[in-house]
Structure formats: C-alpha cells, structure tokens
PDB file of C-alpha atoms in Angstrom:
ATOM      1  CA  UNK A1255       1.855  -6.360 -22.224  1.00  0.00           C
ATOM      2  CA  UNK A1256       0.809  -8.197 -19.197  1.00  0.00           C
ATOM      3  CA  UNK A1257      -2.862  -7.329 -19.879  1.00  0.00           C
ATOM      4  CA  UNK A1258      -4.497 -10.413 -18.261  1.00  0.00           C
ATOM      5  CA  UNK A1259      -7.877 -10.217 -16.981  1.00  0.00           C
ATOM      6  CA  UNK A1260      -7.056 -10.768 -13.217  1.00  0.00           C
ATOM      7  CA  UNK A1261      -4.763  -9.124 -10.727  1.00  0.00           C
ATOM      8  CA  UNK A1262      -3.294 -12.445  -9.807  1.00  0.00           C
ATOM      9  CA  UNK A1263      -2.220 -13.253 -13.396  1.00  0.00           C
ATOM     10  CA  UNK A1264      -0.693  -9.900 -13.765  1.00  0.00           C
ATOM     11  CA  UNK A1265       1.357 -10.305 -10.463  1.00  0.00           C
ATOM     12  CA  UNK A1266       2.456 -13.733 -11.436  1.00  0.00           C
ATOM     13  CA  UNK A1267       3.776 -12.207 -14.979  1.00  0.00           C
ATOM     14  CA  UNK A1268       5.533  -9.429 -13.097  1.00  0.00           C
ATOM     15  CA  UNK A1269       7.157 -11.969 -10.842  1.00  0.00           C
ATOM     16  CA  UNK A1270       8.089 -14.118 -13.811  1.00  0.00           C
ATOM     17  CA  UNK A1271       9.699 -11.182 -15.646  1.00  0.00           C
ATOM     18  CA  UNK A1272      12.185 -11.003 -12.615  1.00  0.00           C
ATOM     19  CA  UNK A1273      13.561 -14.487 -13.490  1.00  0.00           C
ATOM     20  CA  UNK A1274      16.997 -14.567 -14.949  1.00  0.00           C
ATOM     21  CA  UNK A1275      15.790 -16.675 -17.909  1.00  0.00           C
ATOM     22  CA  UNK A1276      12.961 -16.555 -20.363  1.00  0.00           C
ATOM     23  CA  UNK A1277      12.155 -20.350 -21.168  1.00  0.00           C
ATOM     24  CA  UNK A1278       8.846 -19.772 -19.434  1.00  0.00           C
ATOM     25  CA  UNK A1279       7.550 -17.673 -22.367  1.00  0.00           C
ATOM     26  CA  UNK A1280       7.112 -20.322 -25.078  1.00  0.00           C
ATOM     27  CA  UNK A1281       4.724 -22.507 -23.000  1.00  0.00           C
ATOM     28  CA  UNK A1282       2.840 -19.607 -21.918  1.00  0.00           C
ATOM     29  CA  UNK A1283       2.418 -18.450 -25.649  1.00  0.00           C
ATOM     30  CA  UNK A1284       1.418 -21.988 -26.541  1.00  0.00           C
ATOM     31  CA  UNK A1285      -1.424 -21.817 -23.855  1.00  0.00           C
ATOM     32  CA  UNK A1286      -2.502 -18.377 -25.149  1.00  0.00           C
ATOM     33  CA  UNK A1287      -2.657 -19.574 -28.651  1.00  0.00           C
ATOM     34  CA  UNK A1288      -4.522 -22.818 -27.710  1.00  0.00           C
ATOM     35  CA  UNK A1289      -6.127 -22.553 -24.212  1.00  0.00           C
ATOM     36  CA  UNK A1290      -6.794 -25.840 -22.457  1.00  0.00           C
ATOM     37  CA  UNK A1291     -10.242 -26.724 -21.527  1.00  0.00           C
ATOM     38  CA  UNK A1292     -10.615 -26.511 -17.692  1.00  0.00           C
ATOM     39  CA  UNK A1293      -7.538 -24.387 -17.077  1.00  0.00           C
ATOM     40  CA  UNK A1294      -7.971 -20.597 -16.787  1.00  0.00           C
ATOM     41  CA  UNK A1295      -5.336 -18.283 -17.794  1.00  0.00           C
ATOM     42  CA  UNK A1296      -4.798 -17.336 -14.114  1.00  0.00           C
ATOM     43  CA  UNK A1297      -4.370 -20.922 -13.115  1.00  0.00           C
ATOM     44  CA  UNK A1298      -1.794 -21.616 -15.940  1.00  0.00           C
ATOM     45  CA  UNK A1299       0.229 -18.533 -15.068  1.00  0.00           C
ATOM     46  CA  UNK A1300       0.153 -19.315 -11.481  1.00  0.00           C
ATOM     47  CA  UNK A1301       1.452 -22.753 -12.121  1.00  0.00           C
ATOM     48  CA  UNK A1302       3.998 -21.530 -14.452  1.00  0.00           C
ATOM     49  CA  UNK A1303       5.382 -19.125 -11.943  1.00  0.00           C
ATOM     50  CA  UNK A1304       5.568 -21.898  -9.308  1.00  0.00           C
ATOM     51  CA  UNK A1305       7.427 -24.409 -11.428  1.00  0.00           C
ATOM     52  CA  UNK A1306       9.859 -21.590 -12.837  1.00  0.00           C
ATOM     53  CA  UNK A1307      10.778 -20.398  -9.349  1.00  0.00           C
ATOM     54  CA  UNK A1308      11.119 -23.732  -8.099  1.00  0.00           C
ATOM     55  CA  UNK A1309      13.522 -24.683 -10.910  1.00  0.00           C
ATOM     56  CA  UNK A1310      15.359 -21.413 -10.477  1.00  0.00           C
ATOM     57  CA  UNK A1311      15.791 -21.822  -6.717  1.00  0.00           C
ATOM     58  CA  UNK A1312      16.702 -25.551  -7.097  1.00  0.00           C
ATOM     59  CA  UNK A1313      19.506 -24.402  -9.563  1.00  0.00           C
ATOM     60  CA  UNK A1314      18.466 -26.802 -12.443  1.00  0.00           C
ATOM     61  CA  UNK A1315      20.582 -26.541 -15.473  1.00  0.00           C
ATOM     62  CA  UNK A1316      19.259 -25.197 -18.882  1.00  0.00           C
ATOM     63  CA  UNK A1317      18.303 -28.590 -20.255  1.00  0.00           C
ATOM     64  CA  UNK A1318      16.793 -29.813 -16.922  1.00  0.00           C
ATOM     65  CA  UNK A1319      14.477 -26.579 -16.769  1.00  0.00           C
ATOM     66  CA  UNK A1320      13.594 -27.118 -20.288  1.00  0.00           C
ATOM     67  CA  UNK A1321      12.108 -30.561 -19.462  1.00  0.00           C
ATOM     68  CA  UNK A1322       8.785 -29.152 -18.017  1.00  0.00           C
ATOM     69  CA  UNK A1323       8.286 -26.465 -20.634  1.00  0.00           C
ATOM     70  CA  UNK A1324       8.846 -28.980 -23.432  1.00  0.00           C
ATOM     71  CA  UNK A1325       6.223 -31.404 -21.891  1.00  0.00           C
ATOM     72  CA  UNK A1326       3.700 -28.532 -21.618  1.00  0.00           C
ATOM     73  CA  UNK A1327       4.101 -27.304 -25.170  1.00  0.00           C
ATOM     74  CA  UNK A1328       3.687 -30.917 -26.369  1.00  0.00           C
ATOM     75  CA  UNK A1329       0.636 -31.502 -24.174  1.00  0.00           C
ATOM     76  CA  UNK A1330      -0.965 -28.266 -25.140  1.00  0.00           C
ATOM     77  CA  UNK A1331      -0.440 -29.071 -28.973  1.00  0.00           C
ATOM     78  CA  UNK A1332      -1.796 -32.556 -28.342  1.00  0.00           C
ATOM     79  CA  UNK A1333      -4.911 -31.110 -26.782  1.00  0.00           C
ATOM     80  CA  UNK A1334      -4.283 -33.015 -23.385  1.00  0.00           C
ATOM     81  CA  UNK A1335      -6.708 -32.385 -20.602  1.00  0.00           C
ATOM     82  CA  UNK A1336      -6.527 -29.889 -17.816  1.00  0.00           C
ATOM     83  CA  UNK A1337      -5.648 -32.722 -15.464  1.00  0.00           C
ATOM     84  CA  UNK A1338      -2.671 -33.808 -17.581  1.00  0.00           C
ATOM     85  CA  UNK A1339      -1.322 -30.396 -17.585  1.00  0.00           C
ATOM     86  CA  UNK A1340      -1.511 -29.894 -13.907  1.00  0.00           C
ATOM     87  CA  UNK A1341       0.316 -33.387 -13.683  1.00  0.00           C
ATOM     88  CA  UNK A1342       3.110 -31.899 -15.657  1.00  0.00           C
ATOM     89  CA  UNK A1343       3.608 -29.191 -13.331  1.00  0.00           C
ATOM     90  CA  UNK A1344       3.402 -31.552 -10.228  1.00  0.00           C
ATOM     91  CA  UNK A1345       5.798 -34.218 -11.629  1.00  0.00           C
ATOM     92  CA  UNK A1346       8.496 -31.645 -12.371  1.00  0.00           C
ATOM     93  CA  UNK A1347       8.357 -30.162  -9.046  1.00  0.00           C
ATOM     94  CA  UNK A1348      10.174 -30.970  -5.777  1.00  0.00           C
ATOM     95  CA  UNK A1349       8.570 -28.974  -3.036  1.00  0.00           C
ATOM     96  CA  UNK A1350      10.874 -30.467  -0.302  1.00  0.00           C
ATOM     97  CA  UNK A1351      14.039 -29.588  -2.036  1.00  0.00           C
ATOM     98  CA  UNK A1352      12.563 -26.107  -2.950  1.00  0.00           C
ATOM     99  CA  UNK A1353      11.868 -25.329   0.590  1.00  0.00           C
ATOM    100  CA  UNK A1354      15.058 -26.677   2.078  1.00  0.00           C
ATOM    101  CA  UNK A1355      17.098 -24.603  -0.318  1.00  0.00           C
ATOM    102  CA  UNK A1356      15.154 -21.565   0.343  1.00  0.00           C
ATOM    103  CA  UNK A1357      15.447 -22.192   4.164  1.00  0.00           C
ATOM    104  CA  UNK A1358      19.331 -22.071   3.717  1.00  0.00           C
ATOM    105  CA  UNK A1359      21.680 -19.498   2.580  1.00  0.00           C
ATOM    106  CA  UNK A1360      20.101 -17.214  -0.184  1.00  0.00           C
ATOM    107  CA  UNK A1361      22.299 -14.207  -0.135  1.00  0.00           C
ATOM    108  CA  UNK A1362      24.327 -13.927  -3.363  1.00  0.00           C
ATOM    109  CA  UNK A1363      22.150 -16.331  -5.148  1.00  0.00           C
ATOM    110  CA  UNK A1364      20.724 -14.942  -8.524  1.00  0.00           C
ATOM    111  CA  UNK A1365      17.184 -15.387  -7.172  1.00  0.00           C
ATOM    112  CA  UNK A1366      17.631 -13.644  -3.751  1.00  0.00           C
ATOM    113  CA  UNK A1367      16.234 -10.183  -4.852  1.00  0.00           C
ATOM    114  CA  UNK A1368      13.431 -11.657  -6.995  1.00  0.00           C
ATOM    115  CA  UNK A1369      12.255 -13.670  -4.033  1.00  0.00           C
ATOM    116  CA  UNK A1370      12.343 -11.007  -1.615  1.00  0.00           C
ATOM    117  CA  UNK A1371      10.354  -8.710  -4.015  1.00  0.00           C
ATOM    118  CA  UNK A1372       7.740 -11.410  -4.471  1.00  0.00           C
ATOM    119  CA  UNK A1373       7.449 -11.932  -0.752  1.00  0.00           C
ATOM    120  CA  UNK A1374       6.791  -8.156  -0.459  1.00  0.00           C
ATOM    121  CA  UNK A1375       3.603  -9.020  -2.389  1.00  0.00           C
ATOM    122  CA  UNK A1376       2.678 -12.255  -0.722  1.00  0.00           C
ATOM    123  CA  UNK A1377       0.108 -11.029   1.784  1.00  0.00           C
ATOM    124  CA  UNK A1378      -1.192  -7.899  -0.163  1.00  0.00           C
ATOM    125  CA  UNK A1379      -4.645  -7.773  -1.338  1.00  0.00           C
ATOM    126  CA  UNK A1380      -4.801  -8.422  -5.087  1.00  0.00           C
ATOM    127  CA  UNK A1381      -6.087  -5.009  -5.746  1.00  0.00           C
ATOM    128  CA  UNK A1382      -2.619  -3.707  -4.568  1.00  0.00           C
ATOM    129  CA  UNK A1383      -0.094  -3.371  -7.426  1.00  0.00           C
ATOM    130  CA  UNK A1384       3.631  -2.910  -6.608  1.00  0.00           C
ATOM    131  CA  UNK A1385       5.941  -1.420  -9.134  1.00  0.00           C
ATOM    132  CA  UNK A1386       9.548  -1.608  -7.977  1.00  0.00           C
ATOM    133  CA  UNK A1387      11.806   0.723  -9.779  1.00  0.00           C
ATOM    134  CA  UNK A1388      15.320   2.258  -9.223  1.00  0.00           C
ATOM    135  CA  UNK A1389      18.141   0.840  -7.306  1.00  0.00           C
ATOM    136  CA  UNK A1390      17.277  -1.748  -4.667  1.00  0.00           C
ATOM    137  CA  UNK A1391      19.647  -3.437  -2.397  1.00  0.00           C
ATOM    138  CA  UNK A1392      19.701  -6.318   0.013  1.00  0.00           C
ATOM    139  CA  UNK A1393      21.138  -5.502   3.501  1.00  0.00           C
ATOM    140  CA  UNK A1394      22.210  -7.781   6.360  1.00  0.00           C
ATOM    141  CA  UNK A1395      20.639  -6.979   9.713  1.00  0.00           C
ATOM    142  CA  UNK A1396      23.037  -9.055  11.657  1.00  0.00           C
ATOM    143  CA  UNK A1397      26.237  -7.797  10.067  1.00  0.00           C
ATOM    144  CA  UNK A1398      28.781  -9.700   8.056  1.00  0.00           C
ATOM    145  CA  UNK A1399      31.383  -9.211  10.918  1.00  0.00           C
ATOM    146  CA  UNK A1400      30.726  -9.208  14.587  1.00  0.00           C
ATOM    147  CA  UNK A1401      32.775  -6.044  15.319  1.00  0.00           C
ATOM    148  CA  UNK A1402      30.277  -4.275  17.606  1.00  0.00           C
ATOM    149  CA  UNK A1403      29.741  -5.470  21.273  1.00  0.00           C
ATOM    150  CA  UNK A1404      26.128  -5.315  20.800  1.00  0.00           C
ATOM    151  CA  UNK A1405      26.422  -8.246  18.256  1.00  0.00           C
ATOM    152  CA  UNK A1406      29.178 -10.043  20.331  1.00  0.00           C
ATOM    153  CA  UNK A1407      26.749 -10.137  23.240  1.00  0.00           C
ATOM    154  CA  UNK A1408      23.916 -11.801  21.368  1.00  0.00           C
ATOM    155  CA  UNK A1409      25.636 -14.044  18.850  1.00  0.00           C
ATOM    156  CA  UNK A1410      28.273 -16.672  18.886  1.00  0.00           C
ATOM    157  CA  UNK A1411      30.461 -17.275  15.903  1.00  0.00           C
ATOM    158  CA  UNK A1412      28.336 -20.326  15.158  1.00  0.00           C
ATOM    159  CA  UNK A1413      25.087 -18.311  15.448  1.00  0.00           C
ATOM    160  CA  UNK A1414      26.621 -15.850  13.153  1.00  0.00           C
ATOM    161  CA  UNK A1415      27.604 -18.430  10.441  1.00  0.00           C
ATOM    162  CA  UNK A1416      24.200 -20.107  10.598  1.00  0.00           C
ATOM    163  CA  UNK A1417      21.974 -17.026  10.286  1.00  0.00           C
ATOM    164  CA  UNK A1418      23.937 -14.505   8.248  1.00  0.00           C
ATOM    165  CA  UNK A1419      22.905 -15.310   4.798  1.00  0.00           C
ATOM    166  CA  UNK A1420      19.480 -16.560   5.413  1.00  0.00           C
ATOM    167  CA  UNK A1421      16.154 -14.847   4.543  1.00  0.00           C
ATOM    168  CA  UNK A1422      15.356 -13.925   7.996  1.00  0.00           C
ATOM    169  CA  UNK A1423      18.416 -11.725   8.240  1.00  0.00           C
ATOM    170  CA  UNK A1424      17.956  -9.870   4.908  1.00  0.00           C
ATOM    171  CA  UNK A1425      16.181  -6.546   4.388  1.00  0.00           C
ATOM    172  CA  UNK A1426      15.262  -4.892   1.227  1.00  0.00           C
ATOM    173  CA  UNK A1427      16.217  -1.205   1.067  1.00  0.00           C
ATOM    174  CA  UNK A1428      16.091   1.551  -1.741  1.00  0.00           C
ATOM    175  CA  UNK A1429      19.235   3.000  -3.023  1.00  0.00           C
ATOM    176  CA  UNK A1430      22.810   1.790  -3.224  1.00  0.00           C
ATOM    177  CA  UNK A1431      24.314  -0.557  -0.671  1.00  0.00           C
ATOM    178  CA  UNK A1432      25.154   1.293   2.588  1.00  0.00           C
ATOM    179  CA  UNK A1433      28.553   0.215   3.725  1.00  0.00           C
ATOM    180  CA  UNK A1434      28.427   2.752   6.489  1.00  0.00           C
ATOM    181  CA  UNK A1435      25.854   0.547   8.389  1.00  0.00           C
ATOM    182  CA  UNK A1436      27.501  -2.740   7.965  1.00  0.00           C
ATOM    183  CA  UNK A1437      29.130  -3.244  11.371  1.00  0.00           C
ATOM    184  CA  UNK A1438      27.022  -0.881  13.549  1.00  0.00           C
ATOM    185  CA  UNK A1439      24.825  -1.789  16.575  1.00  0.00           C
ATOM    186  CA  UNK A1440      21.200  -2.543  15.784  1.00  0.00           C
ATOM    187  CA  UNK A1441      19.902   0.792  16.966  1.00  0.00           C
ATOM    188  CA  UNK A1442      22.450   2.632  14.648  1.00  0.00           C
ATOM    189  CA  UNK A1443      21.659   0.365  11.672  1.00  0.00           C
ATOM    190  CA  UNK A1444      17.913   0.993  12.342  1.00  0.00           C
ATOM    191  CA  UNK A1445      18.413   4.847  11.933  1.00  0.00           C
ATOM    192  CA  UNK A1446      20.316   4.404   8.639  1.00  0.00           C
ATOM    193  CA  UNK A1447      17.830   1.792   7.385  1.00  0.00           C
ATOM    194  CA  UNK A1448      14.918   4.137   8.268  1.00  0.00           C
ATOM    195  CA  UNK A1449      16.349   7.150   6.257  1.00  0.00           C
ATOM    196  CA  UNK A1450      16.826   4.969   3.243  1.00  0.00           C
ATOM    197  CA  UNK A1451      13.444   3.236   3.500  1.00  0.00           C
ATOM    198  CA  UNK A1452      11.727   6.664   3.379  1.00  0.00           C
ATOM    199  CA  UNK A1453      12.060   6.520  -0.360  1.00  0.00           C
ATOM    200  CA  UNK A1454      10.653   3.326  -0.934  1.00  0.00           C
ATOM    201  CA  UNK A1455       8.732   1.513   1.792  1.00  0.00           C
ATOM    202  CA  UNK A1456       9.234  -2.378   1.957  1.00  0.00           C
ATOM    203  CA  UNK A1457       6.593  -3.977   3.983  1.00  0.00           C
ATOM    204  CA  UNK A1458       9.063  -6.895   4.861  1.00  0.00           C
ATOM    205  CA  UNK A1459      11.492  -4.354   6.272  1.00  0.00           C
ATOM    206  CA  UNK A1460       9.147  -2.422   8.514  1.00  0.00           C
ATOM    207  CA  UNK A1461       9.010  -5.073  11.317  1.00  0.00           C
ATOM    208  CA  UNK A1462      12.867  -4.829  11.440  1.00  0.00           C
ATOM    209  CA  UNK A1463      12.597  -1.072  12.080  1.00  0.00           C
ATOM    210  CA  UNK A1464       9.959  -1.505  14.591  1.00  0.00           C
ATOM    211  CA  UNK A1465      11.924  -4.097  16.610  1.00  0.00           C
ATOM    212  CA  UNK A1466      13.777  -2.949  19.721  1.00  0.00           C
ATOM    213  CA  UNK A1467      16.522  -5.572  19.560  1.00  0.00           C
ATOM    214  CA  UNK A1468      17.746  -8.098  16.942  1.00  0.00           C
ATOM    215  CA  UNK A1469      18.053 -11.532  18.534  1.00  0.00           C
ATOM    216  CA  UNK A1470      18.100 -15.132  17.595  1.00  0.00           C
ATOM    217  CA  UNK A1471      14.425 -15.621  18.516  1.00  0.00           C
ATOM    218  CA  UNK A1472      13.396 -12.872  16.218  1.00  0.00           C
ATOM    219  CA  UNK A1473      15.479 -14.294  13.209  1.00  0.00           C
ATOM    220  CA  UNK A1474      13.696 -17.684  13.889  1.00  0.00           C
ATOM    221  CA  UNK A1475      10.284 -16.038  13.781  1.00  0.00           C
ATOM    222  CA  UNK A1476      11.158 -14.065  10.544  1.00  0.00           C
ATOM    223  CA  UNK A1477      12.757 -16.843   8.850  1.00  0.00           C
ATOM    224  CA  UNK A1478       9.764 -19.223   9.614  1.00  0.00           C
ATOM    225  CA  UNK A1479       7.325 -16.353   8.302  1.00  0.00           C
ATOM    226  CA  UNK A1480       9.062 -15.691   5.048  1.00  0.00           C
ATOM    227  CA  UNK A1481       9.758 -19.442   4.087  1.00  0.00           C
ATOM    228  CA  UNK A1482       6.102 -20.214   4.915  1.00  0.00           C
ATOM    229  CA  UNK A1483       5.172 -17.374   2.521  1.00  0.00           C
ATOM    230  CA  UNK A1484       7.216 -18.645  -0.119  1.00  0.00           C
ATOM    231  CA  UNK A1485       5.751 -22.108   0.350  1.00  0.00           C
ATOM    232  CA  UNK A1486       2.289 -20.739  -0.127  1.00  0.00           C
ATOM    233  CA  UNK A1487       3.473 -18.848  -3.341  1.00  0.00           C
ATOM    234  CA  UNK A1488       5.419 -21.613  -5.065  1.00  0.00           C
ATOM    235  CA  UNK A1489       4.653 -25.066  -3.779  1.00  0.00           C
ATOM    236  CA  UNK A1490       2.792 -27.269  -6.185  1.00  0.00           C
ATOM    237  CA  UNK A1491       1.816 -30.476  -4.310  1.00  0.00           C
TER     238      UNK A1491
END
C-alpha cells in the first residue's frame, strides 16, 4: 500500500515499483516483519532503492541480482546489526560502474524511463508528490538524423554519435511519440514539445523549452547535472 510514515520512504517505493523486476520485495518484507535495530524504515527503503537501481543499470543477471537480497534476508533473520546490514548494501554496490554506465548511452535501455522519472523528483521538496500516469515518451532533442541545416551547422557526425542517446539529450513528454518533430530545427521542435508538455509538465523538460539554442555546451551542462542528480540518489559509498 506504500503507507510508510515518511515522504522519502514513499517516494523510494514509488520508484522501486517502476523497476522491471520484483526481487526487492522479499528483503523489504523481511525487514518489515523483523526490523533491524538502528535502521529506520526510511533508511532501509532508501538503501534498497539504491542497490536495486544500481544492479538494474549495471545489467546484472537474475542470479547476480539475487545475491544482495539473499544476504539481506539472511542477515535480518540472524538479527545482525544495523552496521552489518549497511555493509551488505555497500559491498554489493559499484558506484563507479553504475555512474559510468549512466553517463553513457541510455536510450532504449529498460531503465531509461524509470531513471528519467526519478530524476524528475530529485530536487523536489519531500512534500511534493508526483504521480505519473498515462502515456509518457522519451524524445531526442538533437534528432536521430542530421537532416536539418540547423543541426548540421552545430554538430559533426562524431558529435551526433557521442550525444544522441545520452541523458543530456533526452526529454520526457506526455502522449505518444511525436514522429513529426524528429528531424526539425530546434525552434520547431520546441513548439511541438511545448504543446505536448501542456498536458503533463516535466521539470527536467522545462529548461529545454526555455533555451534559445541547443548546442554541445548545453548538452554537456545538462548531462553533468542529470548524472550528478543520479549519483546523489543512487550512490552507496
């Protein structure tokens, strides 16, 4: 029911529900049935979200993902200390690999939309609750083909390959994917994006709509910002 006592815990569980697998549920149930002294519900759920997203983004196979969860359940049943529980999360994480992968190409990955939706909440006050419903799509700002002169003047083929599928170039929008917008200049794309974004306002999309141009410098800035938000949400060490 996600009726945890703190907004942070409820936000983390909403985020976990977007994950493509459910192996995180048994360790959470184990903790709720037998709480660990020195570890609050909020802390446990936060750590559980961190390790779950890291393992998802790191593309660990089913058996590898289960390792951390099995160790947690075993430790809880053995009434290990809070420090022991935290150590399990840390030893099963890999902050560097997770960050490197998230800093690379993410479009088309199973976790792409879940990550972008969670980044929407990253800088929100905990009193703000966002429910995302209906059809949501991920759009490229720099288009998938450099057909318009606007883009040809600003991006080489190498630049295009480097930035196309990275977080900094992706925007969340409401509704079905808009194929009309895919090759247009930035101003024309903004008009189409703005019409779609009237239905559901995504904070991570607003700076794109406010920009005068879309350049490599803006991609670098946005990429750095989003990856840093992700690091704050999901790093463990």
